[in-house]
Tab-separated table of C-alpha atoms in Angstrom:
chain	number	residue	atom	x	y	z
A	22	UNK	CA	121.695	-60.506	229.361
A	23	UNK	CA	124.740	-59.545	231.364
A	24	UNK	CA	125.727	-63.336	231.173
A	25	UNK	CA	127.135	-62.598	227.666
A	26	UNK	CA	129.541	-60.225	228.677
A	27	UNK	CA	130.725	-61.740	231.863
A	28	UNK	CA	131.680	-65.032	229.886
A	29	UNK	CA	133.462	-62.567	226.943
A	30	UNK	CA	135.371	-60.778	229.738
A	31	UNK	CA	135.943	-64.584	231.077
A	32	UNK	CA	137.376	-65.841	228.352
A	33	UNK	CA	139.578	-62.650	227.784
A	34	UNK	CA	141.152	-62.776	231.346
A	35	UNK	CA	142.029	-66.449	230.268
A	36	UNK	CA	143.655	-65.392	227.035
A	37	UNK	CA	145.277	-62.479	228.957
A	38	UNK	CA	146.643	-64.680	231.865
A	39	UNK	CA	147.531	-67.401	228.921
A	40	UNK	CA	149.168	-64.813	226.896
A	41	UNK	CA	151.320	-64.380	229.805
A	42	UNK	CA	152.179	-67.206	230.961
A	43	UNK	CA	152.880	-68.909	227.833
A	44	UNK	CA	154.144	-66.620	225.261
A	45	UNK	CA	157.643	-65.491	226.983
A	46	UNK	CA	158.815	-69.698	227.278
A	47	UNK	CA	157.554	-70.008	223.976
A	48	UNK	CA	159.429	-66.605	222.860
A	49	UNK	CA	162.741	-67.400	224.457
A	50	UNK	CA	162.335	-71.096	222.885
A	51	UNK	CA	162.212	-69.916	219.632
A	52	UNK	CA	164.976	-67.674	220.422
A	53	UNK	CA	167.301	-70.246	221.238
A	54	UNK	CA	166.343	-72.205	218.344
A	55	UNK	CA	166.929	-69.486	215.882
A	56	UNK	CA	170.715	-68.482	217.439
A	57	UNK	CA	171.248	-72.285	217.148
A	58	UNK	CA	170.335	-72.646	213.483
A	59	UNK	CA	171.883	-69.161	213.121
A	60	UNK	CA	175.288	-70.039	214.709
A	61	UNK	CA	175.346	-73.747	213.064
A	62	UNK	CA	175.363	-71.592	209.239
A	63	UNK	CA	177.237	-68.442	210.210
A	64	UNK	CA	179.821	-70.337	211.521
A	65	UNK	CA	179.695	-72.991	209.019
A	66	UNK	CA	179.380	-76.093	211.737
A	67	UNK	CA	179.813	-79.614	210.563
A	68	UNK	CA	176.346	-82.215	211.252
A	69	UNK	CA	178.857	-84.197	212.948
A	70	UNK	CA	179.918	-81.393	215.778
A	71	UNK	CA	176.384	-79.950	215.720
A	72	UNK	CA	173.489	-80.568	213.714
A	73	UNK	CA	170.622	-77.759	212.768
A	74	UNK	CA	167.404	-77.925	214.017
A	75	UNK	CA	165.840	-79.180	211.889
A	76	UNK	CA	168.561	-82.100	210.954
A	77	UNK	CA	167.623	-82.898	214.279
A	78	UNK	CA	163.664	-82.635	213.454
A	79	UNK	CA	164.331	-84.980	210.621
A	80	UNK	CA	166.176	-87.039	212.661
A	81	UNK	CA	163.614	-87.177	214.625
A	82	UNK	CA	160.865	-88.138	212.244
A	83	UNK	CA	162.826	-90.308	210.482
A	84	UNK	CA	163.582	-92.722	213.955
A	85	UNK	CA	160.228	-92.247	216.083
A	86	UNK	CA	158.896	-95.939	215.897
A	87	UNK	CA	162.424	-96.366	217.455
A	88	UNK	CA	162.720	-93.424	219.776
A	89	UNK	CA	158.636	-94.173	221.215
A	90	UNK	CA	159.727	-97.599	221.833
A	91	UNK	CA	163.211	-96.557	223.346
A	92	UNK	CA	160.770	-94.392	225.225
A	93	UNK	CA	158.428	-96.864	226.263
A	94	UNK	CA	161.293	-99.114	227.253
A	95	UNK	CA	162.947	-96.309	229.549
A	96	UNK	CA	159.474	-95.748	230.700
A	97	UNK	CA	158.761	-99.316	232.066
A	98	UNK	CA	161.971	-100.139	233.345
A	99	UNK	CA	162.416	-96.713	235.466
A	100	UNK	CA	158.536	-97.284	237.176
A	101	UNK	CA	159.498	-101.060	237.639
A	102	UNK	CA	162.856	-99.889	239.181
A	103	UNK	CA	160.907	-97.127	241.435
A	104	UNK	CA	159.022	-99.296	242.466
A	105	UNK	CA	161.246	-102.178	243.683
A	106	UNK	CA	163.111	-99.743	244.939
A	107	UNK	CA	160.300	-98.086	246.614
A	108	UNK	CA	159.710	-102.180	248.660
A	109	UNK	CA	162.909	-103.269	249.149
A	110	UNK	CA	163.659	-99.464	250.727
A	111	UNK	CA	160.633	-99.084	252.587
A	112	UNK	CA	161.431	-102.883	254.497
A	113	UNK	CA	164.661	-102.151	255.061
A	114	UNK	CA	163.694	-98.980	256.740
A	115	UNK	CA	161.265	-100.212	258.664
A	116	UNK	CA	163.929	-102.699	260.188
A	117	UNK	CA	166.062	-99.828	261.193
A	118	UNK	CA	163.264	-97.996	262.541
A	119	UNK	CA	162.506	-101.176	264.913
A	120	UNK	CA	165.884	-101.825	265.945
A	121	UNK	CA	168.875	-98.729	266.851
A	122	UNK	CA	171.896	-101.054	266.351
A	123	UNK	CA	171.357	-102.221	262.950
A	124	UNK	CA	170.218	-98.762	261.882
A	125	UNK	CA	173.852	-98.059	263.090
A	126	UNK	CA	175.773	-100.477	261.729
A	127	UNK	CA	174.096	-100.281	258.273
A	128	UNK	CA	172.729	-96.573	257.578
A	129	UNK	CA	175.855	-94.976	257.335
A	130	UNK	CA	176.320	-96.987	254.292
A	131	UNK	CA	173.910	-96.415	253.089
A	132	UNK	CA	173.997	-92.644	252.872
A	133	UNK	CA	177.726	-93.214	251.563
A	134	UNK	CA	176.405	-95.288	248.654
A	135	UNK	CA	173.657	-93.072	248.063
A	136	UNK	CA	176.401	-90.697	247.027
A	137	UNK	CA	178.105	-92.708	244.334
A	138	UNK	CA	177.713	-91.523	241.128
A	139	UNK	CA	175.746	-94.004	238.619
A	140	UNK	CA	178.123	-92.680	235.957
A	141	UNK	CA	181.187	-94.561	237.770
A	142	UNK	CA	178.522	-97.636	238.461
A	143	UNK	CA	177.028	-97.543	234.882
A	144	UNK	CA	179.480	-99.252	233.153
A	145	UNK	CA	179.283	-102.390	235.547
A	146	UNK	CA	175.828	-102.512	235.110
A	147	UNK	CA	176.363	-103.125	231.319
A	148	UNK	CA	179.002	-105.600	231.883
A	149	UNK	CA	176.665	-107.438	234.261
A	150	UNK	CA	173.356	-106.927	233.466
A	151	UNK	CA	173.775	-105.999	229.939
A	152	UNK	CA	171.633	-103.535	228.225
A	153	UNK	CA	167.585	-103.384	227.373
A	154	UNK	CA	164.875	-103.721	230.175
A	155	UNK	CA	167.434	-105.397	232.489
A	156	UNK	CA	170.064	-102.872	232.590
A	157	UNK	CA	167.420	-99.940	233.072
A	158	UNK	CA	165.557	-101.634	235.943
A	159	UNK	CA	169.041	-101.462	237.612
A	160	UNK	CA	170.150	-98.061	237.201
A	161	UNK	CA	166.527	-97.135	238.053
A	162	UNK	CA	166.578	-99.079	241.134
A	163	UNK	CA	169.961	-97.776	242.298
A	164	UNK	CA	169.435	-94.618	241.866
A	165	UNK	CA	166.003	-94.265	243.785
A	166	UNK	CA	166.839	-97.019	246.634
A	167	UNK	CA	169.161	-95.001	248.963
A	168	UNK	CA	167.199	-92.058	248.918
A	169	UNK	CA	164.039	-93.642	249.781
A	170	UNK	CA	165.862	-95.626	252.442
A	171	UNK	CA	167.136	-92.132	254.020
A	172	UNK	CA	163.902	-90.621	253.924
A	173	UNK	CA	161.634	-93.236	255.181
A	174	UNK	CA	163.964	-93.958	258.043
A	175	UNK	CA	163.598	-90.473	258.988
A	176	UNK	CA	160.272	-90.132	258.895
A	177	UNK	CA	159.967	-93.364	260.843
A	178	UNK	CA	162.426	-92.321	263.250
A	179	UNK	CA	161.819	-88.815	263.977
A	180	UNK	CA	158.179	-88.630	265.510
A	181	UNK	CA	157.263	-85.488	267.020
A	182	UNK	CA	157.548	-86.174	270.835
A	183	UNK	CA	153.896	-85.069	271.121
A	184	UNK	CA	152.670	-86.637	268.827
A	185	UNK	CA	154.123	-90.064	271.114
A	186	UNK	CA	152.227	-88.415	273.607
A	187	UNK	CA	149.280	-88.306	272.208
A	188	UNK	CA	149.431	-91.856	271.527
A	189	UNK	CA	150.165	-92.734	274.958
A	190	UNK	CA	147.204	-91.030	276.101
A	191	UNK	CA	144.623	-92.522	273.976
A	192	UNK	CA	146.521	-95.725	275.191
A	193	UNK	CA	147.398	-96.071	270.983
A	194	UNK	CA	149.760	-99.555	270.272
């Protein structure tokens, strides 16, 4: 009959270690959300500067067919754009890992362009590309391409000496 008790102390440690892991964010959410509403009356804040909470709830519910599929959109083209990004990065690393002078020539640009911001490339992308599916797939794809290029090419380039070793011994291609 002990089983009982040992669930009810169970489920207490779970609603203790909930309790405090939850309630603080939660707190210090509605915290901020109060000071904002508070500070958009006290100080008598147009919509157009900075809306209330809950103009921006109604906002909100008044859009979300357009928001979930402005969502969905985002969604799709950022995976599709990871993941191109993710091919076309892991081939072209894999041809500097095979090959010292065109890792050279070409990885130093690539760092360098991994460090321009997409905020200065952006607007090109809209003039080009234009906007929807297109557009996002782009941005996507630029911004996740260099870094996968830099990290794959390390990886692929700096094997642990021993573990070359260990190859060599078991006679591995």
């Amino acid at each position: 009959d002990l089983a009982p008790t040992r669930r009810g102390r169970h489920l207490m440690g779970n609603l203790r270690e909930l309790t405090i892991n939850a309630l603080p964010p939660l707190l210090f959410f509605a915290l901020v959300l109060c000071t904002w509403h508070g500070a958009v009356v006290l100080f008598e804040i147009k919509p157009f500067m900075l809306p209330s909470p809950l103009q921006v709830a109604s906002a909100v519910g008044a859009n979300l067919p357009r928001l979930l599929s402005a969502t969905a959109l985002t969604a799709t083209g950022a995976l599709l754009g990871f993941t191109l990004s993710f091919a076309f990065g892991f081939l072209v690393s894999l041809i500097f890992s095979q090959s010292r002078i065109i890792e050279r020539s070409l990885y130093p640009y690539a760092i360098f362009l991994q460090t321009v911001p997409i905020v200065a490339v952006a607007p090109l992308i809209v003039l080009w590309i234009g906007y929807g599916l297109k557009g996002v797939v782009a941005v996507s794809f630029i911004i996740s391409l260099f870094p996968v290029i830099a990290n794959t090419t390390t990886g692929l380039t700096r094997v642990d000496p021993n573990l070359l070793d260990l190859f060599a011994l078991n006679n591995a291609s």
